[in-house]
DNA sequence: ACCTGAACACCGTTCAAGT
DNA sequence: ACCTGAACACCGTTCAAGT
């Protein structure tokens, strides 16, 4: 066909399809050939729209981070941190296979900077000195990235019996996979609430 | 040569060499062929000692986690959490390129379970109910993984001028790379100290 | 500008063959 | 048991060629 009358591809379509493949088959399951196949096209065609696979992955990472809500700072730094942290974790937890893209991200991507800028502005606007604002936002980010990266559910899953006798302390709490999601939630909320409480009474 | 009188390889040598390559060339820079080359051997030879590349990476992950110090719980849960968190982060920060191995680890690896078991035992031994102990150790783990995964230094590095005008709030705090290490340190310590303080007065 | 087909230099892994 | 050499099925990416 060579050049079609109507373009078959565009950047958003490629990015969204890439995310769908990552969700279904994992990060390793995403190859340029498979991505092209799903789009009914040859792998080489993708390079008309993205210079490298890395750029496709950057686009996916930006898509996820763009959904993060930083509007909570309008209601104060406590609500701002809570809203930001929860929506950030929510955006990542919705696509667990894509989390490594964000976790080891360089921070050079547009939406990352926009998010960092909004958070930093929210904290300094509430009166926190810039240096402290950076430290605070770092701590929340660590909780989010940590919670999204190693959800409790990912370990201790299948062959529980194997280590039940070797690691006696783990038997109680780690047995049920059904508890994992609640544990993840509780650990993150514990960290977040302790951090906010530890920052009282606020700046100044 | 076929079978040499003295074996050329063993599992520890392969694992240590793999880590050295990861340190120098990154996780993507580690290939079975390059690993073999550095060992003066053919790639196929590696499969006598490790069934897959994945198993080599597991061995590297276990090597790092094995260095984590959980002995602090002998001096109470506060000191235990501090020692554990700091040595865990220290072990990962010494090999930043290997962090994704631990961050997205399945938790199925021996040393991971041993570490989790020690921490859980330390917390329950101090009087924390098993369920709460799991939540607490999760929060500390999130801080460690988050801090190791996205050190502040990794972002905002080179082309600062590009976004200085677009993200005004970031100009103050993000300009200097020399500040990055201190920021990383402070954010982690802030999260850790807030958590421990938030858990006062302790169990019961 | 946009897509194809074929090629390039790589991968992880397998396996018969040698000692 | 331990290593080799060659092969297999894959990669990401390039590029001349077509419309």
XYZ file of C-alpha atoms (C1' of nucleotides) in Angstrom:
446
model
C 0.000 0.000 0.000
C 2.923 2.320 0.719
C 1.402 5.638 1.734
C -2.301 5.251 2.507
C -4.832 7.977 1.710
C -5.669 8.174 5.380
C -2.815 7.621 7.867
C -3.190 4.319 9.677
C -1.305 5.412 12.775
C -0.825 8.340 15.079
C 1.138 8.850 18.248
C -1.791 8.550 20.662
C -3.063 5.352 19.087
C 0.375 3.766 19.287
C 0.817 4.874 22.899
C -2.594 3.598 24.001
C -2.077 0.275 22.267
C 1.324 -0.057 23.902
C -0.243 0.449 27.325
C -2.903 -2.154 26.561
C -0.209 -4.678 25.650
C 1.758 -3.843 28.803
C -1.368 -4.346 30.891
C -2.065 -7.728 29.337
C 1.396 -9.143 28.709
C 3.734 -7.194 30.958
C 6.561 -4.841 30.146
C 8.646 -7.620 28.628
C 5.673 -8.594 26.476
C 5.778 -5.288 24.657
C 7.819 -5.550 21.483
C 7.731 -3.251 18.505
C 6.730 -6.180 16.329
C 3.828 -7.157 18.552
C 2.749 -3.564 18.867
C 2.778 -3.228 15.088
C 0.890 -6.482 14.644
C -1.874 -5.345 16.973
C -2.108 -2.165 14.927
C -2.254 -4.098 11.657
C 0.989 -2.671 10.429
C 4.673 -3.478 9.983
C 7.120 -2.789 12.813
C 9.116 -0.336 10.741
C 6.056 1.858 10.371
C 6.133 2.761 14.045
C 9.375 4.635 13.538
C 7.576 7.219 11.468
C 5.832 8.345 14.664
C 8.319 7.532 17.441
C 12.077 7.630 16.940
C 12.699 4.747 19.382
C 10.859 2.278 21.580
C 12.106 4.303 24.528
C 10.045 7.238 23.306
C 6.934 5.063 23.166
C 7.541 4.075 26.790
C 8.045 7.718 27.734
C 4.680 8.520 26.194
C 3.046 5.759 28.240
C 4.665 7.066 31.421
C 3.476 10.583 30.685
C -0.043 9.308 30.077
C -0.217 7.783 33.538
C 1.341 10.702 35.376
C -0.932 13.160 33.552
C -3.879 11.688 35.455
C -2.452 12.599 38.845
C -4.523 15.139 40.749
C -2.644 18.017 42.360
C -5.661 20.249 42.853
C -5.961 19.394 46.546
C -3.479 22.067 47.502
C -6.267 24.586 47.051
C -7.566 23.269 50.351
C -4.282 23.413 52.211
C -1.048 21.440 52.199
C -2.461 18.501 54.212
C -5.293 17.876 51.786
C -2.930 18.603 48.916
C -0.471 15.908 49.965
C -3.244 13.415 50.622
C -4.948 13.978 47.291
C -1.680 13.950 45.400
C -0.324 10.822 47.047
C -3.522 8.829 46.710
C -4.213 9.790 43.117
C -0.575 9.169 42.185
C -0.677 5.709 43.742
C -4.072 5.085 42.184
C -2.831 5.952 38.725
C 0.084 3.536 39.094
C -1.878 0.759 40.766
C -4.271 0.762 37.816
C -1.359 -0.348 35.606
C 0.983 -2.381 37.812
C 2.978 -3.724 34.875
C 3.864 -0.191 33.855
C 5.102 0.930 37.263
C 8.806 0.279 36.544
C 8.544 2.888 33.788
C 7.704 5.499 36.398
C 9.794 4.070 39.245
C 13.096 4.283 37.400
C 12.025 7.277 35.397
C 14.558 9.983 34.829
C 12.164 12.722 35.750
C 13.003 14.391 32.489
C 9.500 13.900 31.143
C 7.079 16.776 30.770
C 4.255 15.588 32.945
C 6.666 14.610 35.714
C 8.017 18.106 35.825
C 4.550 19.606 35.683
C 3.489 17.433 38.605
C 6.603 18.231 40.634
C 6.080 21.892 39.885
C 2.452 21.841 41.036
C 3.310 20.031 44.261
C 6.239 22.270 45.009
C 4.116 25.334 44.326
C 1.369 24.006 46.554
C 3.735 23.483 49.461
C 5.629 26.731 49.154
C 2.334 28.538 48.657
C 1.234 27.133 52.001
C 4.284 28.637 53.613
C 6.825 25.800 53.570
C 10.330 26.952 52.691
C 11.419 25.676 49.261
C 14.032 23.379 50.695
C 11.590 21.767 53.116
C 8.951 21.528 50.405
C 11.355 19.472 48.331
C 12.043 17.173 51.241
C 8.358 16.688 52.017
C 7.350 15.969 48.437
C 10.256 13.539 48.210
C 9.041 11.553 51.187
C 5.505 11.271 49.787
C 6.890 10.278 46.411
C 8.932 7.532 48.059
C 5.813 6.131 49.698
C 3.934 6.166 46.405
C 6.701 4.625 44.328
C 7.466 2.044 46.980
C 3.837 1.071 47.403
C 3.304 0.846 43.653
C 6.538 -1.042 43.005
C 6.359 -3.810 45.531
C 2.768 -4.385 46.410
C 2.544 -6.903 49.132
C 0.420 -9.034 46.864
C 3.317 -9.641 44.513
C 5.270 -11.750 46.969
C 4.400 -14.744 49.088
C 1.788 -15.798 46.634
C 1.742 -19.320 45.373
C 4.012 -21.774 47.072
C 3.355 -20.689 50.612
C 3.846 -24.130 52.073
C 7.449 -24.170 50.964
C 8.622 -21.613 53.490
C 6.009 -21.862 56.183
C 8.374 -23.801 58.404
C 11.523 -21.931 57.484
C 10.228 -18.465 58.261
C 8.035 -18.907 61.322
C 7.266 -15.229 61.844
C 5.695 -14.903 58.434
C 3.095 -17.573 58.813
C 0.540 -15.450 60.599
C 0.357 -12.372 58.510
C 1.460 -13.508 55.110
C -0.697 -16.505 54.556
C -3.687 -15.061 52.820
C -3.459 -13.394 49.468
C -6.816 -11.819 50.161
C -5.180 -9.771 52.910
C -2.509 -8.409 50.619
C -4.501 -5.582 49.120
C -5.624 -4.332 52.515
C -2.060 -4.514 53.826
C -0.799 -2.448 50.894
C -3.472 0.141 51.495
C -2.855 0.297 55.226
C 0.937 0.596 54.937
C 0.696 3.490 52.524
C -1.945 5.276 54.586
C 0.075 4.719 57.748
C 3.129 6.276 56.167
C 1.174 9.176 54.727
C -0.728 9.972 57.917
C 2.393 9.707 60.091
C 4.203 12.063 57.744
C 1.445 14.674 57.771
C 1.061 14.405 61.537
C 4.827 14.661 61.917
C 4.775 17.943 60.036
C 2.315 19.554 62.419
C 1.702 22.300 63.313
C 2.741 23.288 59.817
C 5.170 25.896 58.485
C 6.315 28.807 60.556
C 38.976 -27.412 25.462
C 35.605 -29.017 26.181
C 35.694 -29.989 29.851
C 38.621 -28.358 31.629
C 40.542 -30.123 34.416
C 39.592 -27.310 36.757
C 36.123 -25.747 36.258
C 36.400 -22.242 34.855
C 33.158 -21.033 36.359
C 31.049 -21.255 39.469
C 27.820 -19.661 40.536
C 29.342 -17.002 42.800
C 31.849 -15.881 40.186
C 29.137 -15.530 37.576
C 26.900 -13.626 39.988
C 29.643 -11.227 41.091
C 30.709 -10.548 37.524
C 27.097 -9.893 36.567
C 26.826 -7.299 39.323
C 30.048 -5.640 38.195
C 28.673 -5.346 34.657
C 25.383 -3.959 35.947
C 27.270 -1.384 37.998
C 29.314 -0.265 35.024
C 26.921 -0.636 32.104
C 23.462 -0.698 33.627
C 20.848 -3.397 33.721
C 20.346 -3.263 29.965
C 24.088 -3.597 29.504
C 24.088 -7.039 31.041
C 23.796 -9.711 28.380
C 24.684 -13.349 28.665
C 27.176 -12.922 25.857
C 28.899 -9.992 27.504
C 28.910 -11.773 30.826
C 30.506 -14.809 29.204
C 33.051 -12.675 27.400
C 34.152 -11.019 30.632
C 34.569 -14.502 32.104
C 36.596 -15.697 29.114
C 34.012 -18.239 28.131
C 31.208 -18.884 25.662
C 27.671 -17.762 26.460
C 26.328 -21.283 26.380
C 28.665 -22.254 29.222
C 26.727 -20.086 31.656
C 23.747 -22.367 31.366
C 25.645 -25.132 33.097
C 25.470 -23.053 36.274
C 22.262 -21.042 35.927
C 19.206 -22.324 34.090
C 18.224 -18.840 32.863
C 19.352 -15.230 32.912
C 16.505 -14.578 35.316
C 18.202 -16.873 37.826
C 21.438 -14.903 37.525
C 19.518 -11.719 38.294
C 17.846 -13.424 41.258
C 21.276 -14.305 42.606
C 22.382 -10.684 42.287
C 19.261 -9.497 44.103
C 19.843 -11.980 46.892
C 23.449 -10.854 47.208
C 22.381 -7.272 47.852
C 19.570 -8.089 50.245
C 21.797 -10.467 52.203
C 23.821 -7.456 53.358
C 20.869 -5.828 55.070
C 21.238 -5.551 58.829
C 18.240 -6.577 60.932
C 20.131 -6.935 64.183
C 18.942 -3.581 65.512
C 15.746 -5.095 66.839
C 17.790 -6.382 69.749
C 17.730 -2.803 70.970
C 14.028 -2.258 70.518
C 11.680 -1.746 67.602
C 12.644 1.905 67.045
C 16.327 1.129 66.645
C 15.403 -1.983 64.715
C 13.412 -0.067 62.128
C 16.080 2.613 61.836
C 18.937 0.146 61.379
C 16.954 -1.981 58.976
C 15.736 0.908 56.839
C 19.100 2.625 56.616
C 21.117 -0.491 55.856
C 18.519 -1.617 53.311
C 18.669 1.723 51.553
C 22.448 1.732 51.835
C 22.737 -1.675 50.192
C 20.578 -0.544 47.284
C 22.150 2.888 46.913
C 25.548 1.220 46.531
C 24.259 -0.379 43.315
C 21.715 2.005 41.840
C 21.585 0.227 38.503
C 20.487 -2.964 40.229
C 17.643 -1.389 42.190
C 14.909 -2.341 39.692
C 15.788 -5.968 40.394
C 14.763 -5.486 44.002
C 11.999 -2.943 43.415
C 9.929 -5.173 41.177
C 11.073 -8.343 42.864
C 8.509 -11.003 43.469
C 9.576 -11.499 47.058
C 9.954 -15.171 46.357
C 13.686 -15.091 46.901
C 15.304 -16.628 49.939
C 17.042 -13.619 51.405
C 13.929 -11.493 50.955
C 11.930 -13.910 53.007
C 14.650 -14.158 55.622
C 14.755 -10.378 55.908
C 10.966 -10.073 56.103
C 10.937 -12.815 58.694
C 13.554 -11.095 60.839
C 11.786 -7.756 60.700
C 8.416 -9.258 61.435
C 9.869 -11.210 64.317
C 11.536 -8.100 65.660
C 8.303 -6.135 65.635
C 6.073 -8.833 67.066
C 8.748 -9.598 69.639
C 8.533 -5.976 70.738
C 4.828 -6.386 71.267
C 3.281 -5.212 68.011
C 0.376 -7.384 66.863
C 1.253 -9.381 63.734
C -1.124 -7.461 61.551
C 0.247 -4.106 62.648
C 3.807 -5.378 62.320
C 3.128 -6.174 58.687
C 1.728 -2.719 58.099
C 4.683 -1.014 59.755
C 7.323 -2.987 57.910
C 5.460 -2.300 54.689
C 5.618 1.450 55.219
C 9.368 1.364 55.901
C 9.904 -0.844 52.880
C 8.011 1.645 50.720
C 10.291 4.445 51.876
C 13.393 2.390 51.123
C 12.267 1.197 47.703
C 10.999 4.611 46.758
C 14.171 6.356 47.857
C 16.360 3.825 46.078
C 14.271 3.790 42.899
C 13.928 7.455 42.150
C 16.768 9.269 43.783
C 16.298 12.944 43.337
C 19.635 13.044 41.593
C 18.307 11.012 38.688
C 16.002 13.730 37.480
C 16.492 17.368 36.634
C 20.088 16.713 35.785
C 21.496 18.073 32.601
C 19.319 20.359 30.574
C 18.092 22.505 33.442
C 17.734 25.622 31.360
C 15.122 23.964 29.193
C 12.418 23.985 31.815
C 13.506 26.753 34.135
C 10.928 29.110 32.691
C 8.188 26.549 32.190
C 8.169 25.263 35.772
C 8.799 28.296 37.926
C 8.384 26.556 41.269
C 11.205 24.179 40.538
C 13.863 26.745 39.910
C 14.801 27.261 43.515
C 15.121 23.777 44.819
C 16.022 21.746 41.785
C 18.819 23.689 40.316
C 21.844 22.160 41.888
C 22.793 18.576 41.386
C 25.039 18.845 44.409
C 21.939 19.259 46.536
C 20.342 16.111 45.238
C 22.110 13.671 47.486
C 21.297 15.653 50.607
C 17.660 15.960 49.518
C 17.404 12.213 49.032
C 18.881 11.614 52.455
C 16.621 14.156 54.143
C 13.420 12.926 52.508
C 14.050 9.371 53.600
C 14.998 10.363 57.134
C 11.969 12.619 57.362
C 9.676 9.786 56.370
C 11.359 7.332 58.709
C 11.402 9.626 61.736
C 7.800 10.724 61.198
C 6.743 7.101 61.008
C 8.522 6.100 64.201
C 7.235 9.161 66.013
C 3.749 8.457 64.717
C 3.906 4.998 66.257
C 4.603 6.304 69.746
C 4.113 5.397 72.504
C 4.552 1.919 71.047
C 2.479 -1.238 71.235
C -0.137 -1.784 73.893
C 4.547 12.130 4.717
C 3.626 7.359 5.620
C 4.037 2.492 5.068
C 6.532 -1.881 3.212
C 10.023 -5.540 2.760
C 14.337 -6.886 3.521
C 18.250 -6.540 5.913
C 21.596 -5.696 9.996
C 23.525 -6.580 14.387
C 22.054 -8.170 18.212
C 19.448 -11.197 21.953
C 18.370 -15.673 25.272
C 18.471 -20.359 24.864
C 19.164 -25.214 23.021
C 21.775 -29.119 21.790
C 24.843 -32.379 19.818
C 29.610 -32.955 20.327
C 33.849 -33.223 22.712
C 36.739 -34.463 27.156
C 30.138 -32.580 34.790
C 31.620 -28.680 32.068
C 32.623 -26.161 27.982
C 32.272 -25.362 22.688
C 30.256 -24.198 18.184
C 26.482 -23.748 15.621
C 21.943 -23.047 15.300
C 17.000 -21.310 16.419
C 13.581 -17.879 17.062
C 13.495 -13.689 18.403
C 14.782 -8.506 19.187
C 15.242 -2.937 17.934
C 16.383 -0.349 14.197
C 17.679 1.185 9.352
C 16.837 2.140 4.668
C 15.809 2.028 -0.105
C 11.584 1.726 -2.427
C 6.885 2.712 -3.321
C 2.676 6.137 -3.436
